[in-house]
């Protein structure tokens, strides 16, 4: 077997994604006629996807098996319609298809938090805020974010990752009122990023560790569910201030598109808003470790800002 074939068989994210998505679409949903005999596959067959997309079965099969470099944009659009893909899934499909035509993975450099972004976090005294880097890594945070989640400064830099903490840290796991939804969201966010960085060493290390240590993560990562980090709501059960329902939003940093500020807020006058004020007061108590100065990963490792 050639080295190209070996590499293709080892890592065909495009094919795995397409198989996972067609397994979720029933013939009835696709408008195909019912058949009288039991089906041997869950969801749609390759031939049915090809029919719905007006492609030849051989052409679609080559795409799914990773044997076609650079599928055409109209073909990808037709496949997306046939599989009922949403906007995020369609974007992910295009990213995977483009990646298949490039043998060189994107090179990542160490991320640095801009001083202006650090000052922004410092000034947000009543709003939990943190800077997220690639693959949900936590690059910087303010005291209220540490009070809400955990004392990030006490963790080694490699362990400051929201997805890792969500699966492996019992305290963070217990923080979520709906842990499964939050955990699956983390996986979908990172899966989306993996479309253009599947060979990045830091991602491989993170996915490898979580795959070994958590069965849920292994299953959800293999499902290829994807989503963009934009805006939403999370419910927390904090050990000090009780139940909180917080809106979150992601603001991309202008100096680095792989960095974003995550802000968590509550409508004024709500119990959650009052809870954040109590949490801020608790975080400001001198005896509490959350009063340690905000640190960035670069500062903690001795790297220049």
XYZ file of C-alpha atoms in Angstrom:
305
model
C 0.000 0.000 0.000
C 1.344 3.452 -0.867
C 2.153 6.025 1.802
C -0.672 8.213 0.448
C -3.194 5.384 0.853
C -1.927 4.615 4.340
C -2.276 8.238 5.398
C -5.748 8.420 3.883
C -6.938 5.339 5.721
C -5.500 6.559 8.993
C -7.140 9.989 8.926
C -10.219 10.466 6.739
C -12.146 13.002 8.793
C -14.215 13.997 5.771
C -15.403 10.428 5.229
C -16.098 9.857 8.912
C -18.092 13.080 9.071
C -20.182 12.156 6.026
C -20.858 8.653 7.368
C -21.913 10.048 10.740
C -24.261 12.554 9.133
C -25.930 10.146 6.681
C -26.522 7.724 9.561
C -28.719 10.416 11.145
C -30.995 10.944 8.117
C -33.777 8.419 7.558
C -35.136 7.656 4.072
C -38.457 9.127 5.182
C -36.797 12.416 6.167
C -35.037 12.500 2.811
C -38.279 11.887 0.929
C -37.251 8.495 -0.404
C -39.855 5.745 -0.888
C -40.149 3.141 1.837
C -38.823 -0.353 1.088
C -40.303 -3.630 2.205
C -37.152 -5.367 3.399
C -35.055 -4.527 6.499
C -32.217 -2.059 5.940
C -28.693 -3.198 6.756
C -27.378 0.297 7.436
C -28.582 3.016 9.780
C -29.790 6.079 7.928
C -29.010 6.608 4.247
C -26.861 4.457 2.001
C -24.084 6.029 -0.065
C -26.102 5.402 -3.219
C -29.078 7.248 -1.733
C -26.978 10.273 -0.779
C -25.589 10.320 -4.313
C -29.108 10.120 -5.750
C -30.355 12.969 -3.560
C -27.320 15.090 -4.469
C -27.623 14.274 -8.193
C -24.136 12.772 -8.200
C -22.946 9.437 -9.456
C -22.606 6.796 -6.760
C -18.974 6.299 -7.768
C -18.196 10.018 -7.402
C -19.784 10.261 -3.957
C -18.083 7.047 -2.811
C -14.687 8.444 -3.819
C -15.369 11.563 -1.734
C -16.426 9.574 1.323
C -13.508 7.156 1.060
C -10.991 9.981 0.724
C -10.033 8.979 -2.806
C -11.030 12.289 -4.430
C -8.820 15.307 -3.802
C -10.736 18.561 -4.100
C -14.435 17.871 -4.570
C -16.191 20.685 -6.430
C -18.105 23.371 -4.528
C -21.422 22.529 -6.272
C -20.990 18.864 -5.331
C -20.332 19.785 -1.685
C -23.373 22.089 -1.660
C -25.546 19.300 -3.054
C -24.257 16.837 -0.457
C -24.947 19.359 2.318
C -28.557 19.707 1.125
C -29.001 15.949 0.799
C -27.776 15.384 4.366
C -29.776 18.305 5.818
C -26.609 19.936 7.190
C -26.975 23.150 9.174
C -24.761 26.198 8.598
C -21.991 25.088 10.984
C -21.950 21.555 9.601
C -21.820 22.872 6.035
C -18.907 25.145 6.896
C -17.131 22.209 8.521
C -17.729 20.091 5.398
C -16.115 22.750 3.195
C -13.155 23.082 5.573
C -12.570 19.337 5.587
C -12.788 19.160 1.796
C -10.303 22.001 1.396
C -7.968 20.395 3.928
C -8.044 17.164 1.930
C -6.416 18.978 -0.965
C -3.537 20.310 1.121
C -0.757 18.116 2.442
C 0.676 20.814 4.701
C -1.087 21.364 8.058
C -1.446 24.871 9.379
C 1.508 25.851 11.590
C 0.646 27.218 15.000
C 2.775 29.632 16.977
C 2.561 30.188 20.759
C -0.355 32.435 21.617
C 0.151 35.703 23.492
C -2.558 37.780 25.132
C -2.332 41.428 24.121
C -1.796 43.906 27.000
C -4.978 45.740 25.970
C -6.972 42.520 26.315
C -5.444 41.912 29.737
C -6.508 45.374 30.884
C -10.008 44.714 29.588
C -10.254 41.648 31.821
C -8.952 43.611 34.802
C -11.611 46.282 34.326
C -14.494 43.788 34.160
C -14.887 43.500 37.930
C -18.526 42.360 37.926
C -18.404 40.098 34.857
C -16.649 36.713 34.634
C -14.360 36.925 31.610
C -11.548 34.850 30.156
C -9.504 34.655 26.987
C -9.877 31.357 25.158
C -7.201 30.229 22.754
C -7.081 27.283 20.399
C -9.072 24.185 21.404
C -10.705 25.883 24.449
C -7.397 26.625 26.173
C -7.660 29.301 28.887
C -4.993 31.930 28.207
C -6.094 34.616 30.677
C -8.902 35.280 33.143
C -10.163 37.777 35.687
C -10.777 37.026 39.392
C -14.523 36.549 38.913
C -13.966 33.898 36.227
C -11.618 32.091 38.623
C -14.233 32.350 41.366
C -16.874 30.911 39.057
C -14.837 28.052 37.565
C -11.596 27.263 39.377
C -8.293 28.839 40.399
C -6.629 28.612 36.984
C -3.360 29.955 38.400
C -3.023 26.799 40.530
C -3.103 24.573 37.428
C -0.154 23.752 35.161
C -0.522 25.643 31.847
C -1.211 22.422 29.937
C -4.258 21.734 32.145
C -5.852 25.157 31.654
C -8.357 24.014 29.098
C -12.140 24.292 29.458
C -12.896 21.068 27.612
C -10.336 19.137 29.652
C -11.649 20.594 32.911
C -15.247 19.870 31.911
C -14.486 16.162 31.509
C -11.723 15.505 34.033
C -12.098 17.959 36.937
C -14.843 16.773 39.342
C -15.391 20.296 40.703
C -15.909 21.841 37.270
C -18.008 18.863 36.187
C -20.300 19.382 39.182
C -20.559 23.099 38.421
C -22.767 22.540 35.367
C -26.465 22.041 36.057
C -26.661 20.277 32.667
C -23.221 18.722 32.342
C -23.915 16.629 29.247
C -25.101 19.569 27.173
C -22.107 21.682 28.197
C -19.663 18.842 27.597
C -21.066 18.053 24.163
C -20.905 21.748 23.275
C -17.196 21.809 24.152
C -16.560 18.783 21.946
C -18.513 20.328 19.050
C -16.594 23.613 19.351
C -13.198 21.893 19.315
C -14.286 19.489 16.551
C -15.076 22.553 14.439
C -11.555 23.895 14.978
C -10.066 20.498 14.156
C -11.251 20.829 10.554
C -8.160 22.894 9.735
C -5.767 21.650 12.418
C -6.275 17.914 12.857
C -2.508 17.282 12.814
C -1.652 19.944 15.425
C 0.319 18.275 18.210
C -1.452 20.110 21.045
C -4.833 18.986 19.697
C -3.661 15.397 19.290
C -2.381 15.342 22.880
C -5.643 16.771 24.234
C -7.888 14.419 22.239
C -5.661 11.442 23.031
C -5.782 12.051 26.777
C -9.536 12.605 26.889
C -10.180 9.588 24.658
C -8.230 7.372 27.034
C -9.836 8.730 30.188
C -13.487 9.329 29.285
C -15.852 7.053 27.376
C -18.377 9.841 26.719
C -15.693 11.966 25.104
C -14.596 9.097 22.849
C -18.160 8.565 21.642
C -18.975 12.245 21.123
C -15.683 13.003 19.377
C -16.333 10.130 16.962
C -19.812 11.496 16.181
C -18.307 14.544 14.399
C -20.928 16.953 15.761
C -19.739 20.520 15.159
C -20.716 24.044 16.230
C -19.214 27.527 16.282
C -18.600 29.374 19.547
C -20.922 32.364 19.353
C -23.536 32.983 22.050
C -25.696 30.986 24.437
C -26.870 30.364 27.991
C -25.500 28.048 30.671
C -26.886 26.997 34.025
C -24.488 26.587 36.929
C -24.787 25.321 40.477
C -22.037 27.135 42.348
C -20.998 25.768 45.770
C -20.941 29.277 47.296
C -23.716 31.318 45.643
C -26.028 28.560 44.428
C -27.855 28.455 41.102
C -26.831 30.834 38.315
C -28.206 31.176 34.793
C -25.660 33.123 32.752
C -25.614 34.309 29.170
C -22.273 33.820 27.445
C -20.872 35.344 24.298
C -17.617 35.042 22.383
C -15.833 38.115 21.013
C -12.943 37.374 18.646
C -9.726 39.251 19.409
C -8.714 41.469 16.468
C -4.998 40.710 16.779
C -5.430 36.918 16.708
C -8.490 35.186 15.179
C -7.652 32.082 17.236
C -8.247 34.027 20.472
C -11.581 35.178 21.845
C -12.881 36.828 24.995
C -15.658 34.845 26.665
C -18.013 37.012 28.746
C -20.708 35.761 31.129
C -23.533 38.068 32.168
C -27.003 38.018 33.740
C -29.925 40.435 33.215
C -30.059 43.156 35.925
C -32.563 42.511 38.661
C -32.439 38.713 38.341
C -31.318 36.332 41.064
C -28.382 35.344 38.854
C -27.264 38.984 38.618
C -27.426 39.221 42.395
C -25.536 35.947 42.603
C -22.720 37.360 40.454
C -22.470 40.370 42.773
C -22.230 38.050 45.766
C -19.620 35.966 43.969
C -17.589 39.097 43.213
C -17.719 40.059 46.889
C -16.673 36.554 47.899
C -13.834 36.571 45.359
C -12.564 39.845 46.804
C -12.243 38.396 50.315
C -8.493 38.510 51.208
C -8.519 34.957 52.541
C -9.715 33.550 49.246
C -7.228 32.302 46.604
C -9.312 33.887 43.834
C -7.853 37.276 44.888
C -4.501 36.356 43.366
C -3.577 38.734 40.510
C -4.825 37.692 37.098
C -2.175 35.688 35.280
C -1.759 34.732 31.697
C -0.228 31.534 30.454
C 2.784 33.478 29.202
C 3.351 35.019 32.623
C 3.001 31.685 34.383
C 5.603 30.066 32.116
C 7.998 32.987 32.264
C 7.510 33.900 28.598
C 7.437 37.583 27.605
C 4.023 39.092 26.865
